[in-house]
Tab-separated table of C-alpha atoms in Angstrom:
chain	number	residue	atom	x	y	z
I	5	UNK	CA	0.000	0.000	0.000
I	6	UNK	CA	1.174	3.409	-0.837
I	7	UNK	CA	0.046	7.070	0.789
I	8	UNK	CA	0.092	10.075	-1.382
I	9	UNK	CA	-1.489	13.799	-0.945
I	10	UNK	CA	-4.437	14.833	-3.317
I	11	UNK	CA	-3.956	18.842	-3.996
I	12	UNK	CA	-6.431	21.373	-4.531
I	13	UNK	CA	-7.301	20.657	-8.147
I	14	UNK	CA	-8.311	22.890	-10.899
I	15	UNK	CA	-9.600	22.918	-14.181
I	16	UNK	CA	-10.141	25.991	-16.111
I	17	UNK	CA	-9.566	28.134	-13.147
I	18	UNK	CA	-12.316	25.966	-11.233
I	19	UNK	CA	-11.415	25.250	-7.701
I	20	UNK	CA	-12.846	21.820	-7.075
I	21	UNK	CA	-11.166	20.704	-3.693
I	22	UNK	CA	-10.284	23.630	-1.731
I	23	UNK	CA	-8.135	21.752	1.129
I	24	UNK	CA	-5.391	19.173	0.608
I	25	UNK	CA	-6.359	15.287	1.148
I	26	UNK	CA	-4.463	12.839	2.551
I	27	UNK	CA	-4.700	9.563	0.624
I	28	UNK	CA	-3.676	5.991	-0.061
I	29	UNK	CA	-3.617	3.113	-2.927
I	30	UNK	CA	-2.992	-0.422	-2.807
I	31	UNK	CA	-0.880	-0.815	-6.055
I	32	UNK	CA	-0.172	1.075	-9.727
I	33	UNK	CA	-3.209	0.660	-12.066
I	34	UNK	CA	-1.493	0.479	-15.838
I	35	UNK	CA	-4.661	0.299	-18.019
I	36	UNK	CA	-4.235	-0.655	-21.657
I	37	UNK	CA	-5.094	-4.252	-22.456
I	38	UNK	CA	-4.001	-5.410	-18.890
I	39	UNK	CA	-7.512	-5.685	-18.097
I	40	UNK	CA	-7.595	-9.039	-20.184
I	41	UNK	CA	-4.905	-10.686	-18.366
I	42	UNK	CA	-5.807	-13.061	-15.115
I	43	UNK	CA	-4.375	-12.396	-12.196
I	44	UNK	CA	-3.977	-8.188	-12.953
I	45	UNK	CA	-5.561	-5.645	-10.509
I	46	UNK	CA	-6.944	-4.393	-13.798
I	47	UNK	CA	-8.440	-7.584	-14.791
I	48	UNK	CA	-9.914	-7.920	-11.439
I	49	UNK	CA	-11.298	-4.149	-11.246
I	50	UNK	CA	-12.688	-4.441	-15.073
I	51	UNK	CA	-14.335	-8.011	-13.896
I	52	UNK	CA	-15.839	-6.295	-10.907
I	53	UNK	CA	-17.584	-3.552	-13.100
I	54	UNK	CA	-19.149	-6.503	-15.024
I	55	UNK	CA	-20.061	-4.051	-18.084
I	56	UNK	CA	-17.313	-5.354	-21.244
I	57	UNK	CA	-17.025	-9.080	-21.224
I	58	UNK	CA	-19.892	-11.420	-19.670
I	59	UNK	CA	-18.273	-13.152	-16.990
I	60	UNK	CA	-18.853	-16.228	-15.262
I	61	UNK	CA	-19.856	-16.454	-11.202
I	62	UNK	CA	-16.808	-17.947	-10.240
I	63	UNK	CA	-15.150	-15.725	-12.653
I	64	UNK	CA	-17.026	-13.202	-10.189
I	65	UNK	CA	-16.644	-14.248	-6.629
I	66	UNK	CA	-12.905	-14.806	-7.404
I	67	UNK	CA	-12.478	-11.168	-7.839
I	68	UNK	CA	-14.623	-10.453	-5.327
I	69	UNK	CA	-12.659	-12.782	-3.091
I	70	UNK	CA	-9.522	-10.769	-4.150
I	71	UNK	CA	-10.715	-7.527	-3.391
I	72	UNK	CA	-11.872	-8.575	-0.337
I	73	UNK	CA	-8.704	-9.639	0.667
I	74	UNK	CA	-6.945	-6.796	-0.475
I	75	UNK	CA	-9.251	-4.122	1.812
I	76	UNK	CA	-8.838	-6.221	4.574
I	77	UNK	CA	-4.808	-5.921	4.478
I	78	UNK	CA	-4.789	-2.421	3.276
I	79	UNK	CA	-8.013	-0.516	5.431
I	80	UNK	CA	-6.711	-1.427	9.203
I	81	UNK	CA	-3.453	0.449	8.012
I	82	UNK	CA	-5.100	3.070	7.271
I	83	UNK	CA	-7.276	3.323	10.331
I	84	UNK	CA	-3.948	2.980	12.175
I	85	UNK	CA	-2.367	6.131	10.471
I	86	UNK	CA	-5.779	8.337	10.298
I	87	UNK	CA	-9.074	6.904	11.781
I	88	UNK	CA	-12.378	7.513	10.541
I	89	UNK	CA	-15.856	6.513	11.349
I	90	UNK	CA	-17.327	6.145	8.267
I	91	UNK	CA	-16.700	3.744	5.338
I	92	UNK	CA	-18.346	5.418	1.756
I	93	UNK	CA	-18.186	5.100	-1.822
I	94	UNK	CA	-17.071	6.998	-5.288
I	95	UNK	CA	-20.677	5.611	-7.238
I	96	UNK	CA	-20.491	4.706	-10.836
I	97	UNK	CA	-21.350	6.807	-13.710
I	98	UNK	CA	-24.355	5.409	-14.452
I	99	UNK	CA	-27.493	5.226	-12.601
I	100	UNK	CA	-29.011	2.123	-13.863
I	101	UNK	CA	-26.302	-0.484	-13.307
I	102	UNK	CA	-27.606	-3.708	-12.650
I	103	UNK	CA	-26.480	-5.512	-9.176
I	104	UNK	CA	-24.072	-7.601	-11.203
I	105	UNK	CA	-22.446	-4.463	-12.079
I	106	UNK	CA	-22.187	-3.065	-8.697
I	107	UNK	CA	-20.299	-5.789	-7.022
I	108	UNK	CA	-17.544	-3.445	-6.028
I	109	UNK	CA	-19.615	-1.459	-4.111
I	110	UNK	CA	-20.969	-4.771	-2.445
I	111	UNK	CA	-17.902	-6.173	-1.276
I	112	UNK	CA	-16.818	-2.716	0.171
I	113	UNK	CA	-19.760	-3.020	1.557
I	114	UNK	CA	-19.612	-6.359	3.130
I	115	UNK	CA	-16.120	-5.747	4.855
I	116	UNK	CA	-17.511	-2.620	6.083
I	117	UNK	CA	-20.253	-4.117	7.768
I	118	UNK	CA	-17.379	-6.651	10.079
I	119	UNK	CA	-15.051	-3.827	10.577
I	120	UNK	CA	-14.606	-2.727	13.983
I	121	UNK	CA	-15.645	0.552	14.989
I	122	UNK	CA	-16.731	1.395	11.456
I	123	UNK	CA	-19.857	2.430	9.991
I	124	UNK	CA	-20.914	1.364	6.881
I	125	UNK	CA	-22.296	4.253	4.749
I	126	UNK	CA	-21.475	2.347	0.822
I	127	UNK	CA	-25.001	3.892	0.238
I	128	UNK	CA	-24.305	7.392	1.407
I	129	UNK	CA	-23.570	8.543	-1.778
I	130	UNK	CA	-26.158	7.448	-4.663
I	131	UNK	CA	-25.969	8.403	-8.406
I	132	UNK	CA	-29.726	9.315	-9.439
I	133	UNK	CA	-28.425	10.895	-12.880
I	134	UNK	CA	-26.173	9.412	-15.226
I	135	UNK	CA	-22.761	11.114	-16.249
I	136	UNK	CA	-20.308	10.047	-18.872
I	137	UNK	CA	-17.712	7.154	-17.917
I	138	UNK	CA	-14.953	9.142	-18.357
I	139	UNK	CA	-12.289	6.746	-19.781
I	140	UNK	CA	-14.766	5.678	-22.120
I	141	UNK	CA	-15.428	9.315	-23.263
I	142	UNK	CA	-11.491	9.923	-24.510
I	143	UNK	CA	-12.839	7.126	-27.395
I	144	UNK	CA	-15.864	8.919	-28.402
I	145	UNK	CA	-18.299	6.759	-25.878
I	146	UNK	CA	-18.876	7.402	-22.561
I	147	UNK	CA	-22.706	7.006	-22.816
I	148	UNK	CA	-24.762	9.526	-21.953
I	149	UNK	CA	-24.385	12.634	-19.383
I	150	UNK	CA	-21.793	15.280	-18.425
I	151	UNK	CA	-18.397	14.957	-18.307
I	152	UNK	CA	-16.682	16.176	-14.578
I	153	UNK	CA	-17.198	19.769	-13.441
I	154	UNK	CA	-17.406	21.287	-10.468
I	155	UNK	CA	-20.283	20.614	-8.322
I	156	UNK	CA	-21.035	17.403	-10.455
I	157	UNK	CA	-21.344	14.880	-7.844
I	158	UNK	CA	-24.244	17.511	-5.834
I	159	UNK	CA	-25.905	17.211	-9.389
I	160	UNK	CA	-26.148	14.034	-10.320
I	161	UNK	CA	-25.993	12.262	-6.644
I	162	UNK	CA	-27.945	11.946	-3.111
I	163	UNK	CA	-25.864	12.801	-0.107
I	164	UNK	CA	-27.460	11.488	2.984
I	165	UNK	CA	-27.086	13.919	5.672
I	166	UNK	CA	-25.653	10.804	7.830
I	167	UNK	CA	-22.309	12.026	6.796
I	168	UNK	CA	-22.435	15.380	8.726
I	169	UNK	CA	-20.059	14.961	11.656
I	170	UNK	CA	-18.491	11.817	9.957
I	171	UNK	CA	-14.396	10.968	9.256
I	172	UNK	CA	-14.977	9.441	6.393
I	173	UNK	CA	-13.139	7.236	4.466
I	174	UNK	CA	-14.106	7.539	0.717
I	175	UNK	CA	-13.373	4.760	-1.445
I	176	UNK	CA	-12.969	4.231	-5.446
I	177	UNK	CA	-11.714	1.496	-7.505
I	178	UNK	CA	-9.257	3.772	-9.603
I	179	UNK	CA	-7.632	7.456	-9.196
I	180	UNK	CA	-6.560	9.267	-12.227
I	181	UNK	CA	-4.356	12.598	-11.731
I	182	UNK	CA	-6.651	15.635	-13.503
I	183	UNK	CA	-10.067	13.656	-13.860
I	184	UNK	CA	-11.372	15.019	-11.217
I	185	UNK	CA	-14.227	12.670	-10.033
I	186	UNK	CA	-12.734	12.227	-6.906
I	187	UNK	CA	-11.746	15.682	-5.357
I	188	UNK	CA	-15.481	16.697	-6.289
I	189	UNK	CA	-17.222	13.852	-4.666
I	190	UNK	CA	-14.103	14.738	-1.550
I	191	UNK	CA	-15.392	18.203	-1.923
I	192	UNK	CA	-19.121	17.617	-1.819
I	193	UNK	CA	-18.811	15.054	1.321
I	194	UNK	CA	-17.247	18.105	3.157
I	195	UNK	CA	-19.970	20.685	1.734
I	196	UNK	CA	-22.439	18.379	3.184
I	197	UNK	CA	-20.552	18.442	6.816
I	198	UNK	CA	-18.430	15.541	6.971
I	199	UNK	CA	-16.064	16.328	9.538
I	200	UNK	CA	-13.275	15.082	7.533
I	201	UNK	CA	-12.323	13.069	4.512
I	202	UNK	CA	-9.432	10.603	3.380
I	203	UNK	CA	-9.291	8.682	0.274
I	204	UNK	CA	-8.509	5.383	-0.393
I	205	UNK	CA	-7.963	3.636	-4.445
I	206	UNK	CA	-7.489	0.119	-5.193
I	207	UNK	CA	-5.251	1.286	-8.481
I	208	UNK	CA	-4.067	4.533	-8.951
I	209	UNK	CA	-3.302	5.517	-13.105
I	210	UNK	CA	0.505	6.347	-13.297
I	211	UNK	CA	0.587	10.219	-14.368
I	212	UNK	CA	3.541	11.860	-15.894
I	213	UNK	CA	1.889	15.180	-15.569
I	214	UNK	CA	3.146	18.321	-13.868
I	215	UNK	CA	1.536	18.807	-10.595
I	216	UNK	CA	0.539	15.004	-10.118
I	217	UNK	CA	-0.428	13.497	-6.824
I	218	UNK	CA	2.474	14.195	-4.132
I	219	UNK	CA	3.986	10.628	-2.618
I	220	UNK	CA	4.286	10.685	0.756
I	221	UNK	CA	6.801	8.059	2.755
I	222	UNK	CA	4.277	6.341	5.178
């Protein structure tokens, strides 16, 4: 696992985190085609999501049983270093995914419910109106919906008020440098009057840009 520091981010002179957030990632995400290989954090995230290749159950509850694992080695560090109350997460672009395509969520979920001292709030944060899947949107697809801009999560999401007070941990299956999703959804859980917020990504993109995501030495 890896810590890092999320900065205030801009984009066309829009502010859209206005403090700086300490965060964390279990290992480098590399896209490409490593999301057909077996055995790849990419293959297991893209598996997860459910929405390219029909896959099998076991297919399934293998990556499932993978992420799992992996959030119960990485999320007890983290409480160590910075505690927090309150387990949420990033929700997907769409608003009609099936519960096959929401397993991610689910299994966050389910280790959330038998952590200690944690509450589970996976459903804090619910997408009623679809935006465009970003990665998909560089191709020409993306579906249909806005691309990120500030305020975007308060737009297209309900933010139960059972995060006022909260440290919350927020949680999404990939962080790209400059995209944006995340420090808006960080943003609007601290608009809403979360106490706190620190971020956690299974696979984080490697960026090359200027101004990328700060390491920090744990």
């Amino acid at each position: 696992m890896n810590k890092f520091k999320i900065t205030q981010s801009y984009d066309k002179n829009n502010l859209f985190l206005t403090q700086d957030i300490i965060a964390f990632y279990h290992c480098d995400y590399k896209g490409g085609g490593k999301w057909k290989e077996p055995g790849t954090i990419e293959n297991m995230l893209c598996t997860l999501k459910h929405d390219i290749t029909p896959y099998s159950q076991p297919q399934l509850d293998e990556a499932r049983g993978r992420l799992f694992n992996i959030l119960q080695n990485d999320l007890p560090q983290i409480y160590q270093q910075s505690p927090f109350t309150t387990i949420c997460v990033v929700p997907r672009a769409k608003s009609n995914h099936t519960p096959a395509q929401l397993l991610f969520r689910q299994t966050v979920s389910e280790f959330a419910s038998i952590m200690p001292n944690v509450e589970d709030g996976t459903e804090y944060i619910v997408r009623h109106t679809c935006t465009k899947t970003t990665h998909l949107a560089r191709t020409g697809g993306g579906g249909n919906g806005k691309l990120p801009y500030k305020g975007i999560t308060k737009d297209t999401c309900l933010i139960s008020n059972k995060v006022r007070g909260k440290s919350i941990l927020l949680i999404d299956d990939i962080y790209t440098y400059g995209v944006n999703i995340d420090e808006d959804a960080i943003q609007a859980l601290l608009d809403t009057g979360a106490h706190s917020v620190i971020f956690y990504a299974v696979g984080k993109t490697i960026s090359y840009k200027l101004g990328a995501p700060i390491p920090i030495n744990p």
